[in-house]
Coordinates of C-alpha atoms in Angstrom, one line a residue:
Chain A
M1 CA -6.6 11.1 0.8
Y2 CA -7.7 10.8 4.4
S3 CA -9.5 14.1 4.5
Q4 CA -11.8 12.8 1.9
G5 CA -12.5 10.0 4.3
L6 CA -14.0 12.6 6.6
I7 CA -16.5 13.8 4.0
G8 CA -19.9 13.0 5.4
A9 CA -18.4 11.5 8.6
D10 CA -20.7 12.0 11.5
G11 CA -18.7 12.8 14.6
S12 CA -21.8 13.5 16.7
T13 CA -21.9 11.7 20.0
T14 CA -24.3 11.4 22.9
E15 CA -22.2 10.4 26.0
T16 CA -22.4 12.5 29.2
Q17 CA -20.3 15.6 29.3
E18 CA -18.3 14.1 32.1
F19 CA -17.3 11.0 30.0
L20 CA -16.4 13.2 27.1
D21 CA -14.3 15.5 29.2
A22 CA -12.4 12.6 30.7
F23 CA -11.8 11.2 27.2
Q24 CA -10.7 14.6 25.9
K25 CA -8.3 14.9 28.8
R26 CA -6.6 11.6 27.8
I27 CA -6.3 12.9 24.2
D28 CA -4.9 16.2 25.3
A29 CA -2.3 14.4 27.4
E30 CA -1.3 12.7 24.1
E31 CA -2.3 9.3 25.5
K32 CA -3.0 6.7 22.8
I33 CA -6.5 5.2 22.7
E34 CA -6.4 1.4 22.3
P35 CA -9.3 -0.7 20.9
T36 CA -10.7 -1.9 24.3
D37 CA -10.6 1.5 25.9
A38 CA -13.9 3.4 26.4
M39 CA -14.4 5.9 23.6
P40 CA -17.2 8.2 22.4
E41 CA -19.3 6.6 19.7
G42 CA -18.6 9.5 17.4
Y43 CA -14.8 8.9 17.7
R44 CA -15.3 5.2 16.9
R45 CA -17.6 6.0 13.9
T46 CA -15.2 8.6 12.5
L47 CA -12.3 6.2 12.7
V48 CA -14.2 3.3 11.2
R49 CA -15.2 5.5 8.3
Q50 CA -11.8 7.1 7.9
I51 CA -9.7 3.9 8.2
G52 CA -12.1 2.0 6.1
Q53 CA -11.9 4.6 3.3
H54 CA -8.2 4.8 3.6
A55 CA -8.0 1.0 3.2
H56 CA -10.3 1.0 0.2
S57 CA -8.2 3.7 -1.4
E58 CA -5.1 1.5 -1.1
I59 CA -6.9 -1.5 -2.6
V60 CA -8.6 0.5 -5.4
G61 CA -5.3 2.3 -5.9
M62 CA -3.8 -1.0 -7.1
L63 CA -6.0 -0.9 -10.2
P64 CA -4.8 2.1 -12.2
E65 CA -1.1 1.0 -11.7
G66 CA -1.7 -2.7 -12.2
N67 CA -3.0 -1.6 -15.6
W68 CA 0.7 -0.9 -16.6
I69 CA 2.6 -3.8 -15.1
T70 CA 2.6 -5.8 -18.3
R71 CA 3.6 -2.8 -20.3
A72 CA 6.4 -1.4 -18.1
P73 CA 9.3 -0.4 -20.4
S74 CA 12.0 -2.5 -18.7
L75 CA 12.5 -5.3 -16.3
R76 CA 13.7 -2.8 -13.6
R77 CA 10.6 -0.8 -14.0
K78 CA 8.4 -3.8 -14.0
A79 CA 9.9 -5.3 -10.8
A80 CA 9.5 -1.9 -9.1
L81 CA 5.9 -1.4 -10.2
L82 CA 5.0 -5.0 -9.1
A83 CA 6.6 -4.3 -5.7
K84 CA 4.7 -1.0 -5.4
V85 CA 1.4 -2.5 -6.3
Q86 CA 2.0 -5.3 -3.8
D87 CA 2.8 -2.7 -1.2
E88 CA -0.5 -1.0 -1.8
G89 CA -2.3 -4.3 -1.2
G90 CA -0.3 -4.7 2.0
H91 CA -1.2 -1.2 3.1
G92 CA -4.9 -1.9 2.5
L93 CA -4.5 -5.0 4.7
Y94 CA -2.7 -3.2 7.6
L95 CA -5.5 -0.7 7.5
Y96 CA -8.4 -3.2 7.4
S97 CA -6.7 -4.9 10.3
A98 CA -6.7 -1.6 12.2
A99 CA -10.3 -0.9 11.4
E100 CA -11.3 -4.4 12.5
T101 CA -10.1 -3.7 16.0
L102 CA -13.0 -1.2 16.3
G103 CA -15.5 -4.0 15.8
V104 CA -16.3 -3.8 12.1
S105 CA -15.7 -6.9 9.9
R106 CA -13.6 -7.1 6.8
E107 CA -16.7 -8.5 5.0
Q108 CA -18.8 -5.6 6.1
M109 CA -16.2 -3.1 4.8
T110 CA -15.8 -4.9 1.5
E111 CA -19.6 -5.0 1.1
E112 CA -19.8 -1.2 1.7
L113 CA -17.1 -0.5 -0.9
H114 CA -18.9 -2.6 -3.5
S115 CA -22.3 -1.1 -2.8
G116 CA -20.9 2.4 -3.1
K117 CA -21.8 3.2 0.5
A118 CA -18.1 3.6 1.5
K119 CA -16.0 5.9 -0.7
Y120 CA -12.3 5.7 -1.6
S121 CA -10.0 8.5 -2.7
S122 CA -11.4 10.0 -5.9
I123 CA -7.9 10.4 -7.4
F124 CA -8.2 6.7 -8.5
N125 CA -11.2 7.6 -10.7
Y126 CA -8.9 9.1 -13.2
P127 CA -7.5 6.9 -16.0
T128 CA -3.8 6.1 -16.5
L129 CA -3.4 6.9 -20.1
T130 CA 0.4 6.6 -20.7
W131 CA 3.5 5.3 -19.0
A132 CA 4.3 8.8 -17.7
D133 CA 1.1 8.6 -15.6
I134 CA 2.8 5.9 -13.6
G135 CA 5.7 8.1 -12.8
I136 CA 3.4 11.1 -12.0
I137 CA 1.3 9.0 -9.7
G138 CA 4.3 7.9 -7.7
W139 CA 5.7 11.4 -7.5
L140 CA 2.5 13.4 -6.9
V141 CA -0.2 11.0 -5.7
D142 CA 2.0 9.1 -3.4
G143 CA 3.7 12.4 -2.5
A144 CA 0.4 13.9 -1.4
A145 CA -0.5 10.7 0.4
I146 CA 2.8 10.9 2.4
M147 CA 2.0 14.5 3.4
N148 CA -1.3 13.3 4.7
Q149 CA 0.0 10.1 6.3
I150 CA 3.0 11.4 8.2
P151 CA 0.8 13.3 10.7
L152 CA -1.4 10.2 11.0
C153 CA 1.5 8.3 12.5
R154 CA 0.7 10.4 15.6
C155 CA -3.0 9.8 15.4
S156 CA -4.6 9.3 18.8
F157 CA -5.9 5.8 17.9
G158 CA -3.1 3.3 18.5
P159 CA -3.7 0.7 15.8
Y160 CA -4.2 3.4 13.1
A161 CA -1.0 5.2 14.2
R162 CA 1.0 1.9 14.2
A163 CA -0.3 0.9 10.7
M164 CA 0.6 4.4 9.4
I165 CA 4.2 4.0 10.6
R166 CA 4.6 0.9 8.5
V167 CA 2.9 2.5 5.6
C168 CA 5.0 5.7 5.7
K169 CA 8.2 3.7 5.7
E170 CA 7.2 2.0 2.5
E171 CA 5.7 5.0 0.7
S172 CA 9.0 6.7 0.4
F173 CA 10.1 4.1 -2.2
H174 CA 6.9 4.7 -4.1
Q175 CA 7.5 8.4 -4.5
R176 CA 11.1 8.1 -5.4
Q177 CA 10.5 5.5 -8.1
G178 CA 7.8 7.7 -9.5
Y179 CA 10.1 10.7 -9.6
E180 CA 12.8 8.7 -11.2
I181 CA 10.4 7.6 -14.0
V182 CA 9.4 11.2 -14.6
M183 CA 13.0 12.4 -14.6
T184 CA 14.0 9.7 -17.1
L185 CA 11.2 10.9 -19.4
A186 CA 11.9 14.6 -18.8
Q187 CA 15.6 14.1 -19.8
G188 CA 14.7 11.9 -22.7
T189 CA 13.6 12.8 -26.3
P190 CA 11.3 15.8 -26.9
E191 CA 8.4 13.3 -27.3
Q192 CA 9.2 11.7 -23.9
K193 CA 9.4 15.1 -22.2
A194 CA 6.0 16.1 -23.8
M195 CA 4.5 12.9 -22.4
A196 CA 5.7 13.7 -18.9
Q197 CA 4.4 17.3 -19.2
D198 CA 1.0 15.9 -20.5
A199 CA 0.7 13.6 -17.5
L200 CA 1.6 16.4 -15.1
N201 CA -1.0 18.6 -16.7
R202 CA -3.7 16.0 -16.1
W203 CA -2.7 14.9 -12.6
W204 CA -1.7 18.2 -10.9
W205 CA -5.1 19.5 -10.0
P206 CA -6.6 16.1 -8.9
S207 CA -3.4 15.7 -6.7
I208 CA -3.9 19.0 -4.9
M209 CA -7.6 18.2 -4.5
M210 CA -6.6 15.1 -2.6
F211 CA -6.2 17.2 0.5
G212 CA -9.9 17.8 0.5
P213 CA -12.0 21.0 0.6
H214 CA -10.7 24.3 1.9
D215 CA -10.7 24.7 5.7
A216 CA -13.6 27.1 5.6
D217 CA -15.7 24.4 3.8
S218 CA -14.5 21.4 5.7
Q219 CA -17.3 20.6 8.2
H220 CA -15.8 17.7 10.1
S221 CA -12.3 18.9 10.7
D222 CA -12.8 20.6 14.0
Q223 CA -13.9 17.6 15.9
S224 CA -11.3 15.4 14.3
M225 CA -8.6 17.9 15.2
A226 CA -9.8 18.1 18.8
W227 CA -9.7 14.3 19.0
K228 CA -6.2 14.4 17.4
I229 CA -7.3 12.0 14.6
K230 CA -6.2 14.8 12.3
R231 CA -3.2 17.0 13.1
F232 CA -3.1 19.6 10.3
S233 CA -5.9 21.2 8.3
N234 CA -6.5 20.4 4.7
D235 CA -5.1 23.8 3.5
E236 CA -2.0 23.5 5.7
L237 CA -1.2 20.1 4.2
R238 CA -1.9 21.3 0.7
Q239 CA 0.4 24.2 1.2
K240 CA 3.2 22.0 2.4
F241 CA 2.8 19.7 -0.6
I242 CA 2.8 22.5 -3.1
D243 CA 5.9 24.1 -1.5
A244 CA 7.7 20.8 -1.6
T245 CA 6.7 19.9 -5.2
V246 CA 7.2 23.1 -7.2
P247 CA 11.0 23.0 -6.9
Q248 CA 11.0 19.3 -7.8
A249 CA 9.1 20.2 -11.0
E250 CA 11.5 23.1 -11.8
Y251 CA 14.4 20.7 -11.5
L252 CA 12.8 18.5 -14.2
G253 CA 12.1 21.5 -16.4
L254 CA 8.4 20.7 -16.3
T255 CA 5.7 23.4 -15.9
I256 CA 3.0 23.1 -13.2
P257 CA -0.2 23.8 -15.1
D258 CA -1.3 26.7 -12.9
P259 CA -0.7 30.2 -14.4
D260 CA -1.5 31.8 -11.0
L261 CA 1.1 29.8 -9.1
K262 CA 3.7 32.2 -7.7
W263 CA 6.0 32.5 -4.8
N264 CA 4.7 34.7 -1.9
E265 CA 7.7 36.2 -0.1
E266 CA 5.6 37.2 2.8
K267 CA 4.1 33.8 3.7
Q268 CA 7.2 32.0 2.4
G269 CA 5.1 29.7 0.3
Y270 CA 3.4 29.5 -3.1
D271 CA 0.0 31.0 -3.9
H272 CA -2.0 28.8 -6.2
G273 CA -4.9 29.4 -8.6
R274 CA -8.5 28.6 -8.0
I275 CA -9.3 24.9 -7.5
D276 CA -12.3 23.6 -9.5
W277 CA -14.3 22.2 -6.6
D278 CA -17.2 21.4 -8.9
E279 CA -15.0 18.8 -10.5
F280 CA -13.9 17.5 -7.1
W281 CA -17.4 16.9 -5.9
R282 CA -18.5 15.4 -9.2
V283 CA -15.7 12.9 -8.9
V284 CA -16.3 12.3 -5.1
K285 CA -19.9 11.5 -6.0
G286 CA -18.8 8.8 -8.4
H287 CA -18.8 10.6 -11.7
G288 CA -15.0 10.3 -12.4
P289 CA -14.2 8.8 -15.8
M290 CA -13.2 5.4 -14.2
A291 CA -15.5 5.2 -11.2
R292 CA -17.7 2.5 -12.7
D293 CA -14.8 0.4 -13.9
R294 CA -13.0 0.5 -10.6
I295 CA -15.9 -0.9 -8.6
K296 CA -16.7 -3.4 -11.4
D297 CA -13.1 -4.6 -11.2
R298 CA -13.2 -4.9 -7.4
K299 CA -16.5 -6.8 -7.5
A300 CA -15.2 -9.1 -10.2
A301 CA -12.1 -9.8 -8.2
W302 CA -14.2 -10.6 -5.1
D303 CA -16.8 -12.7 -6.9
N304 CA -14.2 -14.6 -9.0
G305 CA -12.2 -15.3 -5.9
A306 CA -15.2 -16.7 -4.0
W307 CA -14.5 -20.3 -4.9
V308 CA -10.9 -20.0 -3.7
R309 CA -12.1 -18.7 -0.3
E310 CA -14.7 -21.4 -0.1
A311 CA -12.2 -24.2 -1.1
A312 CA -9.7 -23.0 1.5
L313 CA -12.3 -23.1 4.2
A314 CA -13.5 -26.5 3.1
H315 CA -9.9 -27.8 3.1
A316 CA -9.3 -26.4 6.5
E317 CA -12.4 -28.0 7.8
K318 CA -11.5 -31.4 6.3
R319 CA -8.1 -31.3 7.8
R320 CA -9.5 -30.3 11.2
T321 CA -12.0 -33.2 11.2
R322 CA -9.4 -35.7 10.1
K323 CA -7.1 -34.5 12.9
M324 CA -9.8 -34.8 15.4
A325 CA -10.7 -38.4 14.2
A326 CA -7.0 -39.4 14.6
E327 CA -6.8 -38.1 18.1
Chain B
M1 CA -24.0 -16.6 3.7
T2 CA -20.8 -18.6 3.6
Q3 CA -18.6 -18.9 6.6
T4 CA -16.1 -16.1 7.1
T5 CA -12.4 -16.5 7.0
P6 CA -10.9 -16.6 10.5
L7 CA -8.8 -13.8 11.9
W8 CA -5.2 -14.4 13.1
E9 CA -2.9 -12.3 15.1
V10 CA 0.7 -12.1 13.7
F11 CA 3.9 -11.9 15.8
I12 CA 7.3 -11.4 14.1
R13 CA 10.8 -11.9 15.5
P14 CA 12.8 -9.1 13.8
R15 CA 16.1 -11.0 14.4
N16 CA 17.5 -13.6 16.6
G17 CA 18.0 -12.3 20.1
L18 CA 14.8 -10.3 20.1
S19 CA 11.4 -11.6 21.1
H20 CA 8.4 -12.0 18.8
K21 CA 6.4 -8.8 18.7
H22 CA 2.7 -8.3 17.7
V23 CA 2.5 -6.6 14.3
G24 CA -1.1 -6.8 13.3
S25 CA -3.6 -9.4 12.0
I26 CA -4.6 -11.2 8.8
H27 CA -7.4 -13.4 7.6
A28 CA -6.7 -17.0 6.6
A29 CA -8.6 -20.3 6.4
D30 CA -6.0 -22.3 8.3
E31 CA -2.6 -22.1 10.0
V32 CA -0.6 -22.9 6.9
M33 CA -2.2 -20.1 4.9
A34 CA -2.0 -17.8 7.9
V35 CA 1.8 -18.1 8.0
Q36 CA 2.0 -17.7 4.3
A37 CA -0.2 -14.6 4.3
A38 CA 1.7 -13.1 7.3
R39 CA 5.0 -13.5 5.4
D40 CA 3.5 -11.7 2.4
V41 CA 1.9 -8.9 4.3
Y42 CA 4.3 -8.2 7.2
T43 CA 7.8 -9.2 6.0
R44 CA 8.3 -7.8 2.5
R45 CA 11.5 -5.9 3.5
G46 CA 13.4 -8.2 5.8
E47 CA 11.3 -7.3 8.9
G48 CA 11.6 -10.8 10.3
T49 CA 13.4 -14.1 10.7
S50 CA 10.4 -16.0 12.4
I51 CA 6.6 -15.7 12.4
W52 CA 4.0 -16.8 15.0
V53 CA 0.3 -16.8 14.2
V54 CA -2.4 -17.3 16.8
R55 CA -6.1 -17.4 16.1
S56 CA -7.5 -14.1 17.4
A57 CA -10.3 -16.0 19.0
D58 CA -7.8 -18.0 21.1
I59 CA -6.3 -14.9 22.8
V60 CA -7.3 -14.4 26.4
A61 CA -7.0 -10.8 27.4
S62 CA -7.3 -9.0 30.7
D63 CA -10.5 -7.1 31.2
P64 CA -10.0 -3.4 30.4
D65 CA -12.5 -2.4 33.1
Q66 CA -10.2 -4.0 35.6
A67 CA -7.1 -2.2 34.4
G68 CA -7.2 -0.1 37.5
E69 CA -7.2 -2.9 40.1
N70 CA -4.8 -5.0 38.0
F71 CA -2.1 -2.5 37.3
E72 CA -2.5 0.6 39.6
P73 CA -1.3 -1.1 42.8
T74 CA 2.3 -1.3 41.5
A75 CA 2.5 2.5 41.2
D76 CA 2.8 3.0 45.0
K77 CA 5.3 0.1 45.6
I78 CA 8.2 2.3 44.9
Y79 CA 10.3 0.1 47.2
R80 CA 10.5 -2.4 44.4
H81 CA 12.8 -0.1 42.5
P82 CA 16.5 0.1 43.2
T83 CA 16.5 3.9 43.4
F84 CA 14.3 3.6 46.6
Y85 CA 17.4 2.6 48.6
E86 CA 20.1 5.0 49.6
I87 CA 23.6 3.9 49.2
P88 CA 26.4 6.3 50.1
E89 CA 28.5 7.6 47.2
E90 CA 31.7 6.3 48.7
V91 CA 30.4 2.8 48.2
G92 CA 30.5 3.3 44.5
H93 CA 28.3 1.9 41.8
M94 CA 25.9 -0.8 43.0

């Protein structure tokens, strides 16, 4: 998820070598950088971009799941899904709050999301067609997000790292509730099991694409690694995710839709088939099946909420002037 | 352009006996909504028993450029620490 945030990020910076070396020394000593510390402009820009896109992903991520709240098959599932979607909203807010410490405003970030200037994780541009998708999203999409986010808890930028610690604590519930949904379906009727397999077939490749392009094609990773914004490469994280997930699928009796997937004894990990990067770039560039709907829904929520924001401010202003008059 | 919603810093007391600790910020039109939003955003899993909110604009902070002169002088005042003083072992714990 976050590696996508780095696509197109411009880490270039023009400070003196002396300043950059001193900054790098702090990073290498594992010192945390706090908002008021001097930092290279490229570091600030990369973080604003990455944290902003991460926040947008959390907020947009509420849409495909919110779609199923009213149709959850039981009260237990509905309560869990509601709580999960509320968490995603909360995660977005922690992250916006971290980005704001870098001098960018919430309004600015929202505007960039709506205009298409800022991206969000392309995984949310796929539709949630059946209830099984909700299980698969929790298991795979949140699972992949956790793989990405755990190293971010040690990110060199303090506010981002602190926000990620809160997020990671909460994500574990998301993944487990998702796996439980898939397990219930996989152990149910043949139709239910087929529904789970169908959802896995549709979500597997987009999930492993969440880690971003292969290391050889990932232009912005080196600087982000040096600045310790990023701790593991895209391919390393993808490998960890696949190795963790394959046995989980085997337990469920479901088949990962990759005929080339096989255990590699030598590397003690799975080899996987070729990823369709053309599809990845198509979706990143906004051609996913749901891309237009997602932004349309976000804009509608923002525009339809305008009167609430205005009324709240007018009310606060009225109370303030009354209080002042009384004093 | 309409006025923007003010930013508030949020402090949570995890449980009685501990002090309020900064957890992040939220946007809200006034203090009533700020507390409500802080509750929804920062205490969904029993993280707190009390919330403080302060307008971010009202926080006065030390100047980061003066961090050196503010905080470095304490580093060489090692005589402020108990371990600076040598007490014979026979005296026992002090």
